[in-house]
GROMACS .gro file of N, CA, C and O in nm:
model
  536
    1MET      N    1  -0.138  12.447   4.988
    1MET     CA    2  -0.244  12.442   4.888
    1MET      C    3  -0.372  12.400   4.958
    1MET      O    4  -0.375  12.302   5.030
    2SER      N    5  -0.481  12.474   4.937
    2SER     CA    6  -0.608  12.439   4.999
    2SER      C    7  -0.673  12.324   4.924
    2SER      O    8  -0.638  12.294   4.810
    3GLU      N    9  -0.772  12.263   4.989
    3GLU     CA   10  -0.838  12.150   4.925
    3GLU      C   11  -0.917  12.193   4.802
    3GLU      O   12  -0.953  12.111   4.718
    4PHE      N   13  -0.943  12.323   4.787
    4PHE     CA   14  -1.018  12.374   4.673
    4PHE      C   15  -0.929  12.426   4.562
    4PHE      O   16  -0.977  12.465   4.457
    5ASP      N   17  -0.801  12.428   4.585
    5ASP     CA   18  -0.706  12.477   4.485
    5ASP      C   19  -0.680  12.367   4.383
    5ASP      O   20  -0.626  12.263   4.417
    6THR      N   21  -0.721  12.390   4.260
    6THR     CA   22  -0.702  12.289   4.155
    6THR      C   23  -0.584  12.321   4.065
    6THR      O   24  -0.565  12.259   3.962
    7THR      N   25  -0.504  12.419   4.105
    7THR     CA   26  -0.388  12.456   4.026
    7THR      C   27  -0.286  12.343   4.028
    7THR      O   28  -0.250  12.295   4.136
    8PRO      N   29  -0.242  12.295   3.912
    8PRO     CA   30  -0.142  12.189   3.913
    8PRO      C   31  -0.011  12.238   3.973
    8PRO      O   32   0.021  12.356   3.967
    9SER      N   33   0.064  12.146   4.034
    9SER     CA   34   0.189  12.185   4.098
    9SER      C   35   0.295  12.222   3.994
    9SER      O   36   0.386  12.296   4.023
   10ALA      N   37   0.283  12.170   3.875
   10ALA     CA   38   0.376  12.204   3.767
   10ALA      C   39   0.293  12.239   3.644
   10ALA      O   40   0.185  12.185   3.626
   11PRO      N   41   0.343  12.329   3.561
   11PRO     CA   42   0.266  12.363   3.441
   11PRO      C   43   0.246  12.241   3.353
   11PRO      O   44   0.334  12.155   3.344
   12GLN      N   45   0.130  12.233   3.292
   12GLN     CA   46   0.107  12.125   3.197
   12GLN      C   47   0.193  12.150   3.074
   12GLN      O   48   0.228  12.263   3.042
   13SER      N   49   0.225  12.042   3.005
   13SER     CA   50   0.309  12.052   2.886
   13SER      C   51   0.229  12.013   2.762
   13SER      O   52   0.141  11.928   2.767
   14VAL      N   53   0.264  12.077   2.651
   14VAL     CA   54   0.197  12.050   2.525
   14VAL      C   55   0.299  12.056   2.412
   14VAL      O   56   0.383  12.146   2.407
   15ALA      N   57   0.290  11.958   2.323
   15ALA     CA   58   0.367  11.961   2.198
   15ALA      C   59   0.272  12.010   2.089
   15ALA      O   60   0.166  11.951   2.068
   16VAL      N   61   0.307  12.121   2.025
   16VAL     CA   62   0.226  12.176   1.916
   16VAL      C   63   0.293  12.137   1.785
   16VAL      O   64   0.395  12.194   1.747
   17ILE      N   65   0.236  12.036   1.721
   17ILE     CA   66   0.292  11.985   1.596
   17ILE      C   67   0.239  12.068   1.481
   17ILE      O   68   0.118  12.081   1.462
   18GLY      N   69   0.331  12.128   1.407
   18GLY     CA   70   0.294  12.219   1.300
   18GLY      C   71   0.294  12.363   1.348
   18GLY      O   72   0.230  12.450   1.290
   19ALA      N   73   0.369  12.388   1.455
   19ALA     CA   74   0.383  12.525   1.505
   19ALA      C   75   0.441  12.612   1.394
   19ALA      O   76   0.522  12.566   1.313
   20SER      N   77   0.397  12.738   1.391
   20SER     CA   78   0.437  12.828   1.282
   20SER      C   79   0.487  12.961   1.337
   20SER      O   80   0.441  13.007   1.441
   21ARG      N   81   0.579  13.022   1.264
   21ARG     CA   82   0.625  13.157   1.297
   21ARG      C   83   0.526  13.263   1.248
   21ARG      O   84   0.528  13.377   1.292
   22THR      N   85   0.441  13.225   1.153
   22THR     CA   86   0.345  13.318   1.093
   22THR      C   87   0.228  13.336   1.189
   22THR      O   88   0.152  13.242   1.214
   23ARG      N   89   0.214  13.459   1.240
   23ARG     CA   90   0.120  13.483   1.349
   23ARG      C   91  -0.026  13.462   1.313
   23ARG      O   92  -0.107  13.436   1.401
   24HIS      N   93  -0.065  13.470   1.187
   24HIS     CA   94  -0.206  13.449   1.154
   24HIS      C   95  -0.241  13.300   1.137
   24HIS      O   96  -0.358  13.265   1.126
   25LYS      N   97  -0.141  13.212   1.138
   25LYS     CA   98  -0.167  13.069   1.124
   25LYS      C   99  -0.204  13.009   1.260
   25LYS      O  100  -0.153  13.049   1.363
   26TYR      N  101  -0.289  12.909   1.254
   26TYR     CA  102  -0.337  12.847   1.378
   26TYR      C  103  -0.225  12.778   1.455
   26TYR      O  104  -0.230  12.772   1.578
   27GLY      N  105  -0.124  12.730   1.387
   27GLY     CA  106  -0.010  12.669   1.455
   27GLY      C  107   0.069  12.768   1.538
   27GLY      O  108   0.141  12.731   1.630
   28ASN      N  109   0.054  12.896   1.510
   28ASN     CA  110   0.114  13.001   1.593
   28ASN      C  111   0.016  13.046   1.700
   28ASN      O  112   0.053  13.065   1.816
   29LYS      N  113  -0.109  13.062   1.662
   29LYS     CA  114  -0.211  13.104   1.759
   29LYS      C  115  -0.219  13.005   1.874
   29LYS      O  116  -0.236  13.045   1.990
   30ALA      N  117  -0.206  12.876   1.844
   30ALA     CA  118  -0.210  12.774   1.950
   30ALA      C  119  -0.093  12.789   2.045
   30ALA      O  120  -0.109  12.779   2.167
   31VAL      N  121   0.027  12.813   1.992
   31VAL     CA  122   0.144  12.834   2.078
   31VAL      C  123   0.116  12.949   2.173
   31VAL      O  124   0.136  12.937   2.295
   32ARG      N  125   0.066  13.060   2.121
   32ARG     CA  126   0.038  13.176   2.207
   32ARG      C  127  -0.073  13.148   2.307
   32ARG      O  128  -0.064  13.189   2.424
   33ALA      N  129  -0.176  13.077   2.266
   33ALA     CA  130  -0.288  13.047   2.357
   33ALA      C  131  -0.241  12.958   2.473
   33ALA      O  132  -0.276  12.984   2.589
   34TYR      N  133  -0.163  12.856   2.442
   34TYR     CA  134  -0.110  12.770   2.549
   34TYR      C  135  -0.016  12.847   2.641
   34TYR      O  136  -0.021  12.831   2.763
   35LEU      N  137   0.070  12.930   2.584
   35LEU     CA  138   0.159  13.011   2.667
   35LEU      C  139   0.078  13.102   2.760
   35LEU      O  140   0.109  13.114   2.879
   36ASP      N  141  -0.028  13.163   2.707
   36ASP     CA  142  -0.113  13.250   2.788
   36ASP      C  143  -0.177  13.176   2.905
   36ASP      O  144  -0.207  13.236   3.008
   37GLN      N  145  -0.198  13.047   2.888
   37GLN     CA  146  -0.260  12.966   2.993
   37GLN      C  147  -0.157  12.902   3.088
   37GLN      O  148  -0.192  12.823   3.175
   38GLY      N  149  -0.029  12.934   3.067
   38GLY     CA  150   0.074  12.887   3.158
   38GLY      C  151   0.132  12.750   3.126
   38GLY      O  152   0.204  12.692   3.206
   39TYR      N  153   0.103  12.698   3.006
   39TYR     CA  154   0.157  12.569   2.967
   39TYR      C  155   0.306  12.579   2.934
   39TYR      O  156   0.353  12.683   2.891
   40ARG      N  157   0.374  12.469   2.950
   40ARG     CA  158   0.510  12.454   2.897
   40ARG      C  159   0.492  12.407   2.753
   40ARG      O  160   0.443  12.296   2.729
   41VAL      N  161   0.530  12.492   2.658
   41VAL     CA  162   0.500  12.466   2.517
   41VAL      C  163   0.625  12.420   2.444
   41VAL      O  164   0.731  12.482   2.454
   42PHE      N  165   0.608  12.311   2.368
   42PHE     CA  166   0.714  12.256   2.285
   42PHE      C  167   0.668  12.265   2.139
   42PHE      O  168   0.600  12.175   2.090
   43PRO      N  169   0.703  12.373   2.068
   43PRO     CA  170   0.667  12.382   1.926
   43PRO      C  171   0.747  12.279   1.845
   43PRO      O  172   0.867  12.262   1.867
   44ILE      N  173   0.679  12.214   1.752
   44ILE     CA  174   0.742  12.116   1.664
   44ILE      C  175   0.730  12.167   1.521
   44ILE      O  176   0.619  12.191   1.472
   45ASN      N  177   0.846  12.185   1.457
   45ASN     CA  178   0.850  12.230   1.318
   45ASN      C  179   0.986  12.187   1.262
   45ASN      O  180   1.089  12.214   1.323
   46PRO      N  181   0.986  12.120   1.147
   46PRO     CA  182   1.113  12.071   1.093
   46PRO      C  183   1.217  12.178   1.065
   46PRO      O  184   1.335  12.148   1.050
   47ARG      N  185   1.177  12.304   1.063
   47ARG     CA  186   1.274  12.411   1.038
   47ARG      C  187   1.351  12.453   1.164
   47ARG      O  188   1.449  12.524   1.155
   48GLY      N  189   1.303  12.412   1.281
   48GLY     CA  190   1.371  12.448   1.405
   48GLY      C  191   1.361  12.597   1.433
   48GLY      O  192   1.270  12.664   1.388
   49GLY      N  193   1.456  12.648   1.509
   49GLY     CA  194   1.460  12.791   1.541
   49GLY      C  195   1.385  12.825   1.668
   49GLY      O  196   1.394  12.754   1.768
   50GLU      N  197   1.307  12.934   1.659
   50GLU     CA  198   1.233  12.984   1.775
   50GLU      C  199   1.097  13.035   1.730
   50GLU      O  200   1.086  13.095   1.623
   51ILE      N  201   0.995  13.009   1.809
   51ILE     CA  202   0.860  13.060   1.783
   51ILE      C  203   0.807  13.118   1.913
   51ILE      O  204   0.803  13.047   2.015
   52GLU      N  205   0.768  13.243   1.911
   52GLU     CA  206   0.709  13.311   2.026
   52GLU      C  207   0.794  13.293   2.152
   52GLU      O  208   0.742  13.273   2.262
   53GLY      N  209   0.925  13.298   2.135
   53GLY     CA  210   1.015  13.287   2.248
   53GLY      C  211   1.044  13.145   2.294
   53GLY      O  212   1.119  13.125   2.390
   54CYS      N  213   0.988  13.047   2.227
   54CYS     CA  214   1.011  12.906   2.263
   54CYS      C  215   1.106  12.841   2.163
   54CYS      O  216   1.094  12.864   2.042
   55GLN      N  217   1.195  12.759   2.214
   55GLN     CA  218   1.280  12.680   2.125
   55GLN      C  219   1.192  12.585   2.045
   55GLN      O  220   1.100  12.525   2.100
   56VAL      N  221   1.219  12.575   1.917
   56VAL     CA  222   1.144  12.484   1.830
   56VAL      C  223   1.223  12.355   1.813
   56VAL      O  224   1.345  12.358   1.793
   57TYR      N  225   1.153  12.244   1.821
   57TYR     CA  226   1.214  12.112   1.803
   57TYR      C  227   1.175  12.060   1.666
   57TYR      O  228   1.060  12.070   1.624
   58ARG      N  229   1.274  12.007   1.595
   58ARG     CA  230   1.249  11.958   1.458
   58ARG      C  231   1.167  11.829   1.457
   58ARG      O  232   1.095  11.803   1.362
   59THR      N  233   1.183  11.748   1.561
   59THR     CA  234   1.110  11.621   1.571
   59THR      C  235   1.065  11.601   1.715
   59THR      O  236   1.119  11.664   1.808
   60LEU      N  237   0.972  11.512   1.734
   60LEU     CA  238   0.928  11.478   1.870
   60LEU      C  239   1.039  11.410   1.949
   60LEU      O  240   1.048  11.425   2.070
   61GLU      N  241   1.126  11.340   1.879
   61GLU     CA  242   1.236  11.271   1.946
   61GLU      C  243   1.337  11.369   2.007
   61GLU      O  244   1.411  11.331   2.097
   62GLU      N  245   1.340  11.492   1.959
   62GLU     CA  246   1.433  11.593   2.012
   62GLU      C  247   1.385  11.654   2.144
   62GLU      O  248   1.461  11.724   2.210
   63LEU      N  249   1.260  11.631   2.182
   63LEU     CA  250   1.206  11.694   2.303
   63LEU      C  251   1.292  11.659   2.425
   63LEU      O  252   1.337  11.546   2.439
   64PRO      N  253   1.310  11.755   2.516
   64PRO     CA  254   1.392  11.732   2.635
   64PRO      C  255   1.315  11.664   2.748
   64PRO      O  256   1.361  11.663   2.862
   65VAL      N  257   1.198  11.609   2.717
   65VAL     CA  258   1.115  11.540   2.816
   65VAL      C  259   1.076  11.404   2.762
   65VAL      O  260   1.077  11.380   2.641
   66GLU      N  261   1.038  11.314   2.853
   66GLU     CA  262   0.998  11.180   2.811
   66GLU      C  263   0.849  11.170   2.782
   66GLU      O  264   0.804  11.076   2.716
   67SER      N  265   0.772  11.265   2.835
   67SER     CA  266   0.628  11.264   2.811
   67SER      C  267   0.575  11.407   2.810
   67SER      O  268   0.640  11.500   2.860
   68VAL      N  269   0.457  11.424   2.752
   68VAL     CA  270   0.386  11.552   2.753
   68VAL      C  271   0.241  11.523   2.791
   68VAL      O  272   0.191  11.412   2.771
   69ASP      N  273   0.175  11.623   2.845
   69ASP     CA  274   0.035  11.606   2.882
   69ASP      C  275  -0.055  11.605   2.759
   69ASP      O  276  -0.149  11.527   2.751
   70LEU      N  277  -0.025  11.694   2.664
   70LEU     CA  278  -0.110  11.710   2.546
   70LEU      C  279  -0.025  11.716   2.419
   70LEU      O  280   0.089  11.760   2.423
   71VAL      N  281  -0.088  11.674   2.311
   71VAL     CA  282  -0.033  11.697   2.177
   71VAL      C  283  -0.144  11.765   2.099
   71VAL      O  284  -0.260  11.722   2.103
   72SER      N  285  -0.111  11.873   2.031
   72SER     CA  286  -0.207  11.946   1.948
   72SER      C  287  -0.152  11.949   1.806
   72SER      O  288  -0.043  12.000   1.783
   73MET      N  289  -0.230  11.893   1.713
   73MET     CA  290  -0.180  11.877   1.576
   73MET      C  291  -0.236  11.981   1.479
   73MET      O  292  -0.358  11.999   1.472
   74TYR      N  293  -0.145  12.044   1.405
   74TYR     CA  294  -0.179  12.142   1.302
   74TYR      C  295  -0.107  12.106   1.173
   74TYR      O  296  -0.048  12.193   1.109
   75VAL      N  297  -0.111  11.980   1.137
   75VAL     CA  298  -0.050  11.933   1.013
   75VAL      C  299  -0.151  11.851   0.935
   75VAL      O  300  -0.250  11.803   0.991
   76HIS      N  301  -0.125  11.833   0.807
   76HIS     CA  302  -0.213  11.750   0.723
   76HIS      C  303  -0.214  11.608   0.776
   76HIS      O  304  -0.114  11.560   0.833
   77PRO      N  305  -0.325  11.538   0.760
   77PRO     CA  306  -0.335  11.400   0.811
   77PRO      C  307  -0.223  11.308   0.764
   77PRO      O  308  -0.176  11.223   0.840
   78GLU      N  309  -0.177  11.327   0.639
   78GLU     CA  310  -0.070  11.241   0.588
   78GLU      C  311   0.058  11.256   0.671
   78GLU      O  312   0.131  11.161   0.693
   79VAL      N  313   0.084  11.377   0.717
   79VAL     CA  314   0.200  11.402   0.802
   79VAL      C  315   0.173  11.346   0.941
   79VAL      O  316   0.258  11.281   1.002
   80GLY      N  317   0.054  11.370   0.993
   80GLY     CA  318   0.018  11.322   1.126
   80GLY      C  319   0.028  11.171   1.139
   80GLY      O  320   0.076  11.121   1.242
   81ILE      N  321  -0.013  11.100   1.036
   81ILE     CA  322  -0.004  10.953   1.038
   81ILE      C  323   0.140  10.909   1.060
   81ILE      O  324   0.166  10.816   1.137
   82GLU      N  325   0.233  10.976   0.995
   82GLU     CA  326   0.374  10.941   1.008
   82GLU      C  327   0.427  10.966   1.149
   82GLU      O  328   0.530  10.910   1.187
   83LEU      N  329   0.360  11.050   1.226
   83LEU     CA  330   0.407  11.087   1.359
   83LEU      C  331   0.340  11.009   1.473
   83LEU      O  332   0.380  11.022   1.588
   84LEU      N  333   0.241  10.928   1.442
   84LEU     CA  334   0.164  10.862   1.548
   84LEU      C  335   0.248  10.775   1.641
   84LEU      O  336   0.227  10.777   1.763
   85GLU      N  337   0.341  10.700   1.587
   85GLU     CA  338   0.426  10.615   1.673
   85GLU      C  339   0.507  10.701   1.770
   85GLU      O  340   0.518  10.669   1.888
   86SER      N  341   0.561  10.812   1.720
   86SER     CA  342   0.638  10.902   1.806
   86SER      C  343   0.548  10.968   1.911
   86SER      O  344   0.589  10.987   2.026
   87ILE      N  345   0.427  11.003   1.872
   87ILE     CA  346   0.332  11.060   1.967
   87ILE      C  347   0.301  10.959   2.077
   87ILE      O  348   0.299  10.993   2.195
   88ALA      N  349   0.278  10.836   2.039
   88ALA     CA  350   0.246  10.731   2.138
   88ALA      C  351   0.358  10.715   2.240
   88ALA      O  352   0.332  10.688   2.358
   89GLN      N  353   0.482  10.735   2.198
   89GLN     CA  354   0.596  10.722   2.288
   89GLN      C  355   0.598  10.831   2.396
   89GLN      O  356   0.662  10.815   2.500
   90LEU      N  357   0.524  10.939   2.374
   90LEU     CA  358   0.518  11.049   2.470
   90LEU      C  359   0.408  11.030   2.575
   90LEU      O  360   0.396  11.110   2.667
   91HIS      N  361   0.325  10.930   2.558
   91HIS     CA  362   0.217  10.896   2.652
   91HIS      C  363   0.130  11.016   2.689
   91HIS      O  364   0.106  11.044   2.807
   92PRO      N  365   0.079  11.089   2.589
   92PRO     CA  366  -0.004  11.206   2.620
   92PRO      C  367  -0.140  11.166   2.677
   92PRO      O  368  -0.192  11.058   2.647
   93HIS      N  369  -0.197  11.254   2.759
   93HIS     CA  370  -0.331  11.233   2.813
   93HIS      C  371  -0.437  11.264   2.708
   93HIS      O  372  -0.548  11.210   2.713
   94GLU      N  373  -0.402  11.353   2.615
   94GLU     CA  374  -0.494  11.392   2.507
   94GLU      C  375  -0.414  11.424   2.381
   94GLU      O  376  -0.305  11.481   2.390
   95VAL      N  377  -0.473  11.387   2.267
   95VAL     CA  378  -0.417  11.424   2.137
   95VAL      C  379  -0.528  11.498   2.063
   95VAL      O  380  -0.630  11.439   2.029
   96TRP      N  381  -0.505  11.626   2.042
   96TRP     CA  382  -0.604  11.710   1.976
   96TRP      C  383  -0.580  11.712   1.826
   96TRP      O  384  -0.473  11.750   1.781
   97LEU      N  385  -0.682  11.671   1.752
   97LEU     CA  386  -0.679  11.679   1.606
   97LEU      C  387  -0.760  11.803   1.569
   97LEU      O  388  -0.883  11.802   1.573
   98ASN      N  389  -0.690  11.910   1.542
   98ASN     CA  390  -0.756  12.035   1.507
   98ASN      C  391  -0.814  12.023   1.366
   98ASN      O  392  -0.772  11.939   1.287
   99PRO      N  393  -0.916  12.106   1.334
   99PRO     CA  394  -0.978  12.097   1.202
   99PRO      C  395  -0.875  12.097   1.089
   99PRO      O  396  -0.785  12.180   1.086
  100GLY      N  397  -0.888  11.998   1.001
  100GLY     CA  398  -0.797  11.983   0.888
  100GLY      C  399  -0.684  11.885   0.913
  100GLY      O  400  -0.616  11.844   0.821
  101SER      N  401  -0.665  11.846   1.039
  101SER     CA  402  -0.556  11.752   1.069
  101SER      C  403  -0.605  11.608   1.081
  101SER      O  404  -0.524  11.517   1.095
  102GLU      N  405  -0.734  11.589   1.072
  102GLU     CA  406  -0.791  11.456   1.091
  102GLU      C  407  -0.825  11.387   0.959
  102GLU      O  408  -0.845  11.453   0.858
  103SER      N  409  -0.825  11.256   0.964
  103SER     CA  410  -0.875  11.174   0.853
  103SER      C  411  -0.918  11.040   0.914
  103SER      O  412  -0.876  11.006   1.025
  104ASP      N  413  -1.000  10.969   0.841
  104ASP     CA  414  -1.045  10.839   0.892
  104ASP      C  415  -0.927  10.746   0.917
  104ASP      O  416  -0.922  10.675   1.017
  105GLU      N  417  -0.830  10.748   0.825
  105GLU     CA  418  -0.713  10.661   0.838
  105GLU      C  419  -0.630  10.698   0.962
  105GLU      O  420  -0.589  10.612   1.039
  106LEU      N  421  -0.607  10.827   0.982
  106LEU     CA  422  -0.530  10.872   1.098
  106LEU      C  423  -0.602  10.832   1.228
  106LEU      O  424  -0.539  10.780   1.320
  107ILE      N  425  -0.731  10.854   1.233
  107ILE     CA  426  -0.808  10.821   1.354
  107ILE      C  427  -0.803  10.671   1.381
  107ILE      O  428  -0.782  10.628   1.495
  108ALA      N  429  -0.817  10.591   1.278
  108ALA     CA  430  -0.813  10.445   1.295
  108ALA      C  431  -0.676  10.401   1.347
  108ALA      O  432  -0.668  10.319   1.441
  109GLN      N  433  -0.569  10.455   1.290
  109GLN     CA  434  -0.435  10.417   1.336
  109GLN      C  435  -0.409  10.467   1.478
  109GLN      O  436  -0.345  10.398   1.558
  110ALA      N  437  -0.458  10.587   1.511
  110ALA     CA  438  -0.441  10.640   1.646
  110ALA      C  439  -0.513  10.552   1.748
  110ALA      O  440  -0.461  10.525   1.857
  111ARG      N  441  -0.630  10.505   1.712
  111ARG     CA  442  -0.706  10.417   1.803
  111ARG      C  443  -0.634  10.284   1.823
  111ARG      O  444  -0.634  10.230   1.933
  112GLU      N  445  -0.572  10.233   1.716
  112GLU     CA  446  -0.494  10.110   1.729
  112GLU      C  447  -0.380  10.127   1.829
  112GLU      O  448  -0.345  10.035   1.901
  113LEU      N  449  -0.325  10.248   1.834
  113LEU     CA  450  -0.216  10.279   1.927
  113LEU      C  451  -0.270  10.322   2.064
  113LEU      O  452  -0.192  10.357   2.152
  114GLN      N  453  -0.403  10.320   2.078
  114GLN     CA  454  -0.471  10.358   2.202
  114GLN      C  455  -0.441  10.502   2.243
  114GLN      O  456  -0.430  10.533   2.362
  115LEU      N  457  -0.429  10.589   2.144
  115LEU     CA  458  -0.409  10.730   2.172
  115LEU      C  459  -0.545  10.795   2.203
  115LEU      O  460  -0.644  10.767   2.135
  116PRO      N  461  -0.550  10.880   2.304
  116PRO     CA  462  -0.674  10.947   2.343
  116PRO      C  463  -0.705  11.066   2.252
  116PRO      O  464  -0.662  11.178   2.279
  117ILE      N  465  -0.777  11.041   2.145
  117ILE     CA  466  -0.802  11.140   2.041
  117ILE      C  467  -0.922  11.229   2.075
  117ILE      O  468  -1.025  11.181   2.119
  118ILE      N  469  -0.903  11.358   2.050
  118ILE     CA  470  -1.012  11.456   2.060
  118ILE      C  471  -1.012  11.533   1.929
  118ILE      O  472  -0.909  11.590   1.890
  119GLN      N  473  -1.126  11.535   1.861
  119GLN     CA  474  -1.138  11.607   1.734
  119GLN      C  475  -1.209  11.740   1.760
  119GLN      O  476  -1.332  11.745   1.766
  120ALA      N  477  -1.133  11.844   1.779
  120ALA     CA  478  -1.188  11.976   1.805
  120ALA      C  479  -1.075  12.077   1.805
  120ALA      O  480  -0.957  12.040   1.801
  121CYS      N  481  -1.112  12.203   1.814
  121CYS     CA  482  -1.012  12.310   1.818
  121CYS      C  483  -0.955  12.321   1.959
  121CYS      O  484  -1.027  12.350   2.055
  122SER      N  485  -0.827  12.298   1.971
  122SER     CA  486  -0.762  12.301   2.103
  122SER      C  487  -0.758  12.442   2.161
  122SER      O  488  -0.756  12.458   2.284
  123ILE      N  489  -0.759  12.544   2.078
  123ILE     CA  490  -0.759  12.682   2.128
  123ILE      C  491  -0.891  12.710   2.199
  123ILE      O  492  -0.893  12.766   2.309
  124ILE      N  493  -1.000  12.669   2.139
  124ILE     CA  494  -1.132  12.689   2.200
  124ILE      C  495  -1.143  12.611   2.330
  124ILE      O  496  -1.205  12.657   2.427
  125SER      N  497  -1.078  12.494   2.337
  125SER     CA  498  -1.083  12.414   2.461
  125SER      C  499  -1.020  12.488   2.578
  125SER      O  500  -1.049  12.457   2.694
  126LEU      N  501  -0.934  12.585   2.549
  126LEU     CA  502  -0.870  12.665   2.654
  126LEU      C  503  -0.958  12.781   2.699
  126LEU      O  504  -0.918  12.860   2.784
  127GLY      N  505  -1.077  12.791   2.638
  127GLY     CA  506  -1.165  12.902   2.670
  127GLY      C  507  -1.128  13.029   2.596
  127GLY      O  508  -1.167  13.139   2.635
  128ARG      N  509  -1.053  13.015   2.489
  128ARG     CA  510  -1.009  13.128   2.407
  128ARG      C  511  -1.064  13.112   2.266
  128ARG      O  512  -1.103  13.003   2.226
  129SER      N  513  -1.062  13.219   2.192
  129SER     CA  514  -1.103  13.215   2.052
  129SER      C  515  -0.980  13.242   1.966
  129SER      O  516  -0.901  13.330   1.997
  130PRO      N  517  -0.965  13.167   1.857
  130PRO     CA  518  -0.852  13.194   1.768
  130PRO      C  519  -0.849  13.339   1.719
  130PRO      O  520  -0.743  13.395   1.694
  131SER      N  521  -0.967  13.402   1.710
  131SER     CA  522  -0.972  13.541   1.661
  131SER      C  523  -0.908  13.640   1.759
  131SER      O  524  -0.878  13.754   1.720
  132GLU      N  525  -0.886  13.599   1.884
  132GLU     CA  526  -0.817  13.685   1.981
  132GLU      C  527  -0.670  13.705   1.944
  132GLU      O  528  -0.607  13.800   1.989
  133TYR      N  529  -0.616  13.611   1.867
  133TYR     CA  530  -0.473  13.612   1.834
  133TYR      C  531  -0.455  13.657   1.690
  133TYR      O  532  -0.487  13.585   1.598
  134ARG      N  533  -0.404  13.776   1.674
  134ARG     CA  534  -0.385  13.832   1.540
  134ARG      C  535  -0.240  13.832   1.502
  134ARG      O  536  -0.152  13.832   1.576
   0.00000   0.00000   0.00000
């Protein structure tokens, strides 16, 4: 690896909370966007199964890893609040609160847990537009 090569030695990992099988929903578009960027994607949906070729985990506790680099949330704030303790156990570098997943209460509780919160669209952060994914 050259000194200018910034490619990580292992793919970054992301838990997409609220992943969806429905391709027009953002919880599905995010799974596809992260996959396109080479991430190891862990879709989280209480129904389980498979999304875009990835095994779906019903809970964060089911993940086959002890930590993830990122968490991207596509659930209502009331659901997200219930998951904050489990998210903290994964020691993510970033927790993305996508539009509609944030609330003042959720943000306050996340800060108490010292979670690194980012309030923005995680798909756009990848240099992609959600409209690319139909």
